[in-house]
mmCIF file of C-alpha atoms in Angstrom:
data_model
loop_
_atom_site.group_PDB
_atom_site.id
_atom_site.type_symbol
_atom_site.label_atom_id
_atom_site.label_comp_id
_atom_site.label_asym_id
_atom_site.label_seq_id
_atom_site.Cartn_x
_atom_site.Cartn_y
_atom_site.Cartn_z
ATOM 1 C CA UNK V 1 -30.801 -32.835 23.884
ATOM 2 C CA UNK V 2 -29.731 -36.455 23.640
ATOM 3 C CA UNK V 3 -28.889 -38.961 26.341
ATOM 4 C CA UNK V 4 -26.853 -42.163 26.430
ATOM 5 C CA UNK V 5 -28.283 -45.085 28.385
ATOM 6 C CA UNK V 6 -25.675 -47.619 29.432
ATOM 7 C CA UNK V 7 -26.232 -51.386 29.459
ATOM 8 C CA UNK V 8 -24.157 -54.523 29.715
ATOM 9 C CA UNK V 9 -22.373 -55.396 26.489
ATOM 10 C CA UNK V 10 -24.705 -57.174 24.077
ATOM 11 C CA UNK V 11 -27.888 -55.954 25.788
ATOM 12 C CA UNK V 12 -28.166 -52.490 24.237
ATOM 13 C CA UNK V 13 -29.136 -53.720 20.760
ATOM 14 C CA UNK V 14 -32.070 -55.750 22.116
ATOM 15 C CA UNK V 15 -33.203 -52.843 24.317
ATOM 16 C CA UNK V 16 -32.847 -50.461 21.386
ATOM 17 C CA UNK V 17 -35.166 -52.610 19.233
ATOM 18 C CA UNK V 18 -37.768 -52.744 22.031
ATOM 19 C CA UNK V 19 -37.473 -48.987 22.599
ATOM 20 C CA UNK V 20 -37.847 -48.386 18.859
ATOM 21 C CA UNK V 21 -40.991 -50.553 18.713
ATOM 22 C CA UNK V 22 -42.443 -48.708 21.711
ATOM 23 C CA UNK V 23 -41.655 -45.321 20.184
ATOM 24 C CA UNK V 24 -43.326 -46.282 16.876
ATOM 25 C CA UNK V 25 -46.396 -47.742 18.630
ATOM 26 C CA UNK V 26 -46.947 -44.558 20.614
ATOM 27 C CA UNK V 27 -46.335 -42.315 17.606
ATOM 28 C CA UNK V 28 -48.931 -44.307 15.619
ATOM 29 C CA UNK V 29 -51.422 -43.879 18.478
ATOM 30 C CA UNK V 30 -50.668 -40.140 18.527
ATOM 31 C CA UNK V 31 -51.246 -39.982 14.739
ATOM 32 C CA UNK V 32 -54.707 -41.511 15.359
ATOM 33 C CA UNK V 33 -55.441 -38.636 17.739
ATOM 34 C CA UNK V 34 -54.928 -40.524 21.005
ATOM 35 C CA UNK V 35 -53.585 -38.538 23.952
ATOM 36 C CA UNK V 36 -50.549 -40.655 24.862
ATOM 37 C CA UNK V 37 -47.276 -39.983 26.643
ATOM 38 C CA UNK V 38 -44.114 -39.131 24.791
ATOM 39 C CA UNK V 39 -41.562 -41.917 24.561
ATOM 40 C CA UNK V 40 -37.996 -40.823 23.786
ATOM 41 C CA UNK V 41 -36.922 -41.619 20.250
ATOM 42 C CA UNK V 42 -33.947 -43.993 20.135
ATOM 43 C CA UNK V 43 -31.282 -43.258 17.505
ATOM 44 C CA UNK V 44 -28.721 -46.043 17.713
ATOM 45 C CA UNK V 45 -27.215 -48.763 19.899
ATOM 46 C CA UNK V 46 -23.588 -49.815 20.010
ATOM 47 C CA UNK V 47 -21.122 -51.677 22.137
ATOM 48 C CA UNK V 48 -18.181 -49.458 22.985
ATOM 49 C CA UNK V 49 -14.754 -50.122 24.489
ATOM 50 C CA UNK V 50 -13.879 -48.345 27.727
ATOM 51 C CA UNK V 51 -10.603 -47.331 29.228
ATOM 52 C CA UNK V 52 -9.667 -48.991 32.516
ATOM 53 C CA UNK V 53 -10.561 -45.955 34.678
ATOM 54 C CA UNK V 54 -13.933 -45.465 32.982
ATOM 55 C CA UNK V 55 -14.738 -49.190 33.243
ATOM 56 C CA UNK V 56 -14.002 -49.096 36.985
ATOM 57 C CA UNK V 57 -16.259 -46.039 37.458
ATOM 58 C CA UNK V 58 -19.091 -47.791 35.609
ATOM 59 C CA UNK V 59 -18.635 -50.929 37.722
ATOM 60 C CA UNK V 60 -18.767 -48.889 40.955
ATOM 61 C CA UNK V 61 -22.007 -47.276 39.784
ATOM 62 C CA UNK V 62 -23.624 -50.675 39.210
ATOM 63 C CA UNK V 63 -23.239 -51.037 35.435
ATOM 64 C CA UNK V 64 -22.323 -54.533 34.262
ATOM 65 C CA UNK V 65 -19.061 -54.203 32.360
ATOM 66 C CA UNK V 66 -17.991 -57.235 30.316
ATOM 67 C CA UNK V 67 -14.226 -56.991 30.015
ATOM 68 C CA UNK V 68 -13.768 -53.456 28.727
ATOM 69 C CA UNK V 69 -17.114 -53.079 26.911
ATOM 70 C CA UNK V 70 -20.570 -51.678 27.606
ATOM 71 C CA UNK V 71 -23.581 -51.190 25.386
ATOM 72 C CA UNK V 72 -25.063 -47.729 24.869
ATOM 73 C CA UNK V 73 -28.250 -46.374 23.349
ATOM 74 C CA UNK V 74 -28.477 -42.775 22.200
ATOM 75 C CA UNK V 75 -31.986 -41.406 22.522
ATOM 76 C CA UNK V 76 -33.933 -38.191 22.975
ATOM 77 C CA UNK V 77 -33.734 -36.680 26.433
ATOM 78 C CA UNK V 78 -37.030 -36.971 28.336
ATOM 79 C CA UNK V 79 -37.560 -33.504 29.741
ATOM 80 C CA UNK V 80 -39.066 -33.066 33.192
ATOM 81 C CA UNK V 81 -38.773 -34.741 36.552
ATOM 82 C CA UNK V 82 -39.718 -38.291 37.397
ATOM 83 C CA UNK V 83 -42.937 -38.821 39.346
ATOM 84 C CA UNK V 84 -41.181 -40.437 42.332
ATOM 85 C CA UNK V 85 -38.891 -37.426 42.813
ATOM 86 C CA UNK V 86 -41.865 -35.061 42.578
ATOM 87 C CA UNK V 87 -43.725 -37.032 45.263
ATOM 88 C CA UNK V 88 -40.706 -37.062 47.598
ATOM 89 C CA UNK V 89 -40.178 -33.319 47.129
ATOM 90 C CA UNK V 90 -43.877 -32.672 47.741
ATOM 91 C CA UNK V 91 -43.651 -34.554 51.056
ATOM 92 C CA UNK V 92 -40.757 -32.337 52.162
ATOM 93 C CA UNK V 93 -42.589 -29.181 51.053
ATOM 94 C CA UNK V 94 -45.376 -30.213 53.429
ATOM 95 C CA UNK V 95 -42.703 -30.556 56.135
ATOM 96 C CA UNK V 96 -41.637 -26.922 55.589
ATOM 97 C CA UNK V 97 -38.722 -27.343 53.184
ATOM 98 C CA UNK V 98 -38.301 -24.412 50.789
ATOM 99 C CA UNK V 99 -38.112 -25.022 47.032
ATOM 100 C CA UNK V 100 -34.670 -23.383 46.940
ATOM 101 C CA UNK V 101 -33.354 -25.946 49.447
ATOM 102 C CA UNK V 102 -34.952 -28.859 47.575
ATOM 103 C CA UNK V 103 -33.247 -27.871 44.317
ATOM 104 C CA UNK V 104 -29.856 -27.971 46.091
ATOM 105 C CA UNK V 105 -30.415 -31.396 47.671
ATOM 106 C CA UNK V 106 -29.472 -34.614 45.888
ATOM 107 C CA UNK V 107 -32.171 -37.193 45.269
ATOM 108 C CA UNK V 108 -30.515 -39.459 47.850
ATOM 109 C CA UNK V 109 -30.680 -36.673 50.470
ATOM 110 C CA UNK V 110 -34.331 -35.991 49.657
ATOM 111 C CA UNK V 111 -35.237 -39.671 49.891
ATOM 112 C CA UNK V 112 -33.328 -40.076 53.168
ATOM 113 C CA UNK V 113 -35.114 -37.080 54.717
ATOM 114 C CA UNK V 114 -38.526 -38.425 53.695
ATOM 115 C CA UNK V 115 -37.618 -41.918 54.934
ATOM 116 C CA UNK V 116 -36.531 -40.511 58.283
ATOM 117 C CA UNK V 117 -39.477 -38.155 58.766
ATOM 118 C CA UNK V 118 -42.143 -40.644 57.667
ATOM 119 C CA UNK V 119 -40.378 -43.449 59.531
ATOM 120 C CA UNK V 120 -39.957 -45.752 56.566
ATOM 121 C CA UNK V 121 -39.145 -49.363 57.316
ATOM 122 C CA UNK V 122 -35.860 -50.809 56.096
ATOM 123 C CA UNK V 123 -35.405 -54.359 54.837
ATOM 124 C CA UNK V 124 -33.914 -56.423 57.648
ATOM 125 C CA UNK V 125 -32.394 -59.205 55.587
ATOM 126 C CA UNK V 126 -34.362 -61.896 57.397
ATOM 127 C CA UNK V 127 -34.824 -63.976 54.270
ATOM 128 C CA UNK V 128 -32.647 -67.068 54.009
ATOM 129 C CA UNK V 129 -32.419 -67.038 50.219
ATOM 130 C CA UNK V 130 -31.797 -64.260 47.704
ATOM 131 C CA UNK V 131 -35.394 -64.640 46.472
ATOM 132 C CA UNK V 132 -36.773 -64.285 50.021
ATOM 133 C CA UNK V 133 -34.654 -61.188 50.648
ATOM 134 C CA UNK V 134 -35.780 -59.671 47.332
ATOM 135 C CA UNK V 135 -39.421 -60.407 48.215
ATOM 136 C CA UNK V 136 -38.961 -58.761 51.630
ATOM 137 C CA UNK V 137 -37.326 -55.717 50.000
ATOM 138 C CA UNK V 138 -40.187 -55.313 47.498
ATOM 139 C CA UNK V 139 -42.788 -55.748 50.249
ATOM 140 C CA UNK V 140 -41.177 -53.067 52.416
ATOM 141 C CA UNK V 141 -40.815 -50.719 49.424
ATOM 142 C CA UNK V 142 -44.564 -51.080 48.784
ATOM 143 C CA UNK V 143 -45.340 -50.420 52.471
ATOM 144 C CA UNK V 144 -43.140 -47.299 52.391
ATOM 145 C CA UNK V 145 -44.796 -46.085 49.182
ATOM 146 C CA UNK V 146 -48.158 -46.548 50.903
ATOM 147 C CA UNK V 147 -46.946 -44.403 53.845
ATOM 148 C CA UNK V 148 -45.818 -41.699 51.427
ATOM 149 C CA UNK V 149 -49.110 -41.697 49.498
ATOM 150 C CA UNK V 150 -51.197 -41.629 52.704
ATOM 151 C CA UNK V 151 -49.134 -38.731 54.038
ATOM 152 C CA UNK V 152 -49.595 -36.740 50.820
ATOM 153 C CA UNK V 153 -53.332 -37.502 50.604
ATOM 154 C CA UNK V 154 -53.783 -36.395 54.230
ATOM 155 C CA UNK V 155 -52.077 -33.120 53.274
ATOM 156 C CA UNK V 156 -54.529 -32.604 50.395
ATOM 157 C CA UNK V 157 -52.128 -33.450 47.583
ATOM 158 C CA UNK V 158 -53.768 -34.679 44.396
ATOM 159 C CA UNK V 159 -52.276 -35.926 41.168
ATOM 160 C CA UNK V 160 -53.840 -34.395 38.082
ATOM 161 C CA UNK V 161 -56.154 -37.082 36.652
ATOM 162 C CA UNK V 162 -54.632 -36.485 33.220
ATOM 163 C CA UNK V 163 -51.380 -38.150 34.339
ATOM 164 C CA UNK V 164 -52.687 -41.650 35.152
ATOM 165 C CA UNK V 165 -55.140 -41.413 32.235
ATOM 166 C CA UNK V 166 -52.282 -40.643 29.833
ATOM 167 C CA UNK V 167 -50.170 -43.458 31.265
ATOM 168 C CA UNK V 168 -53.100 -45.875 30.873
ATOM 169 C CA UNK V 169 -53.685 -44.869 27.239
ATOM 170 C CA UNK V 170 -49.972 -45.234 26.538
ATOM 171 C CA UNK V 171 -49.853 -48.715 28.088
ATOM 172 C CA UNK V 172 -52.905 -49.702 26.031
ATOM 173 C CA UNK V 173 -51.164 -48.520 22.849
ATOM 174 C CA UNK V 174 -48.099 -50.585 23.773
ATOM 175 C CA UNK V 175 -50.210 -53.662 24.535
ATOM 176 C CA UNK V 176 -52.082 -53.279 21.243
ATOM 177 C CA UNK V 177 -48.678 -53.494 19.527
ATOM 178 C CA UNK V 178 -47.718 -56.630 21.447
ATOM 179 C CA UNK V 179 -45.403 -54.845 23.888
ATOM 180 C CA UNK V 180 -45.353 -55.007 27.685
ATOM 181 C CA UNK V 181 -43.891 -52.177 29.772
ATOM 182 C CA UNK V 182 -41.806 -54.268 32.168
ATOM 183 C CA UNK V 183 -40.353 -51.423 34.183
ATOM 184 C CA UNK V 184 -43.410 -49.238 34.612
ATOM 185 C CA UNK V 185 -42.899 -47.401 37.898
ATOM 186 C CA UNK V 186 -42.777 -43.851 39.250
ATOM 187 C CA UNK V 187 -39.104 -43.387 38.310
ATOM 188 C CA UNK V 188 -39.946 -44.008 34.626
ATOM 189 C CA UNK V 189 -42.781 -41.509 34.374
ATOM 190 C CA UNK V 190 -41.446 -38.057 33.587
ATOM 191 C CA UNK V 191 -43.622 -35.027 34.364
ATOM 192 C CA UNK V 192 -43.041 -31.887 32.329
ATOM 193 C CA UNK V 193 -44.560 -28.571 33.360
ATOM 194 C CA UNK V 194 -46.866 -27.964 36.299
#
């Protein structure tokens, strides 16, 4: 399977080159026998023209559309489920939700249920500047993540030690190649299998 990632026009080529460097760095580490994560192989990047209806749909979904163009990268599909989604689903399993119900719920519904049941805080917009509001949002997100982790730990949930160890080795391989993983978070760690 392949996937298209959508970027603002002009950004995809730069992201493609970074993704390509990351892919090669990790593949070289794997060739040396290191147990590292799989990074999807990028195939190409292009700016493409959109029709008016498609451009409007992209804009509504938060994609920056310059005129009638966006940038796209075609890359391997990363199989599995992201770590954040797995943690949210695990919290609901401990609240009695059946797996069949969880597979029918959207991620937004799952996150809303967890937020409600664990009484997550919501940013109140008290900051006077955009930077202050962004800081408040990040702070509250970290507090909510802490609530989620404490809840799961109290329920006996444990993450297989191989996962953070593999992520650490992968980050080291990237750093050794002069790369920094700027968006390293639970949504960008895909878990495949049990």
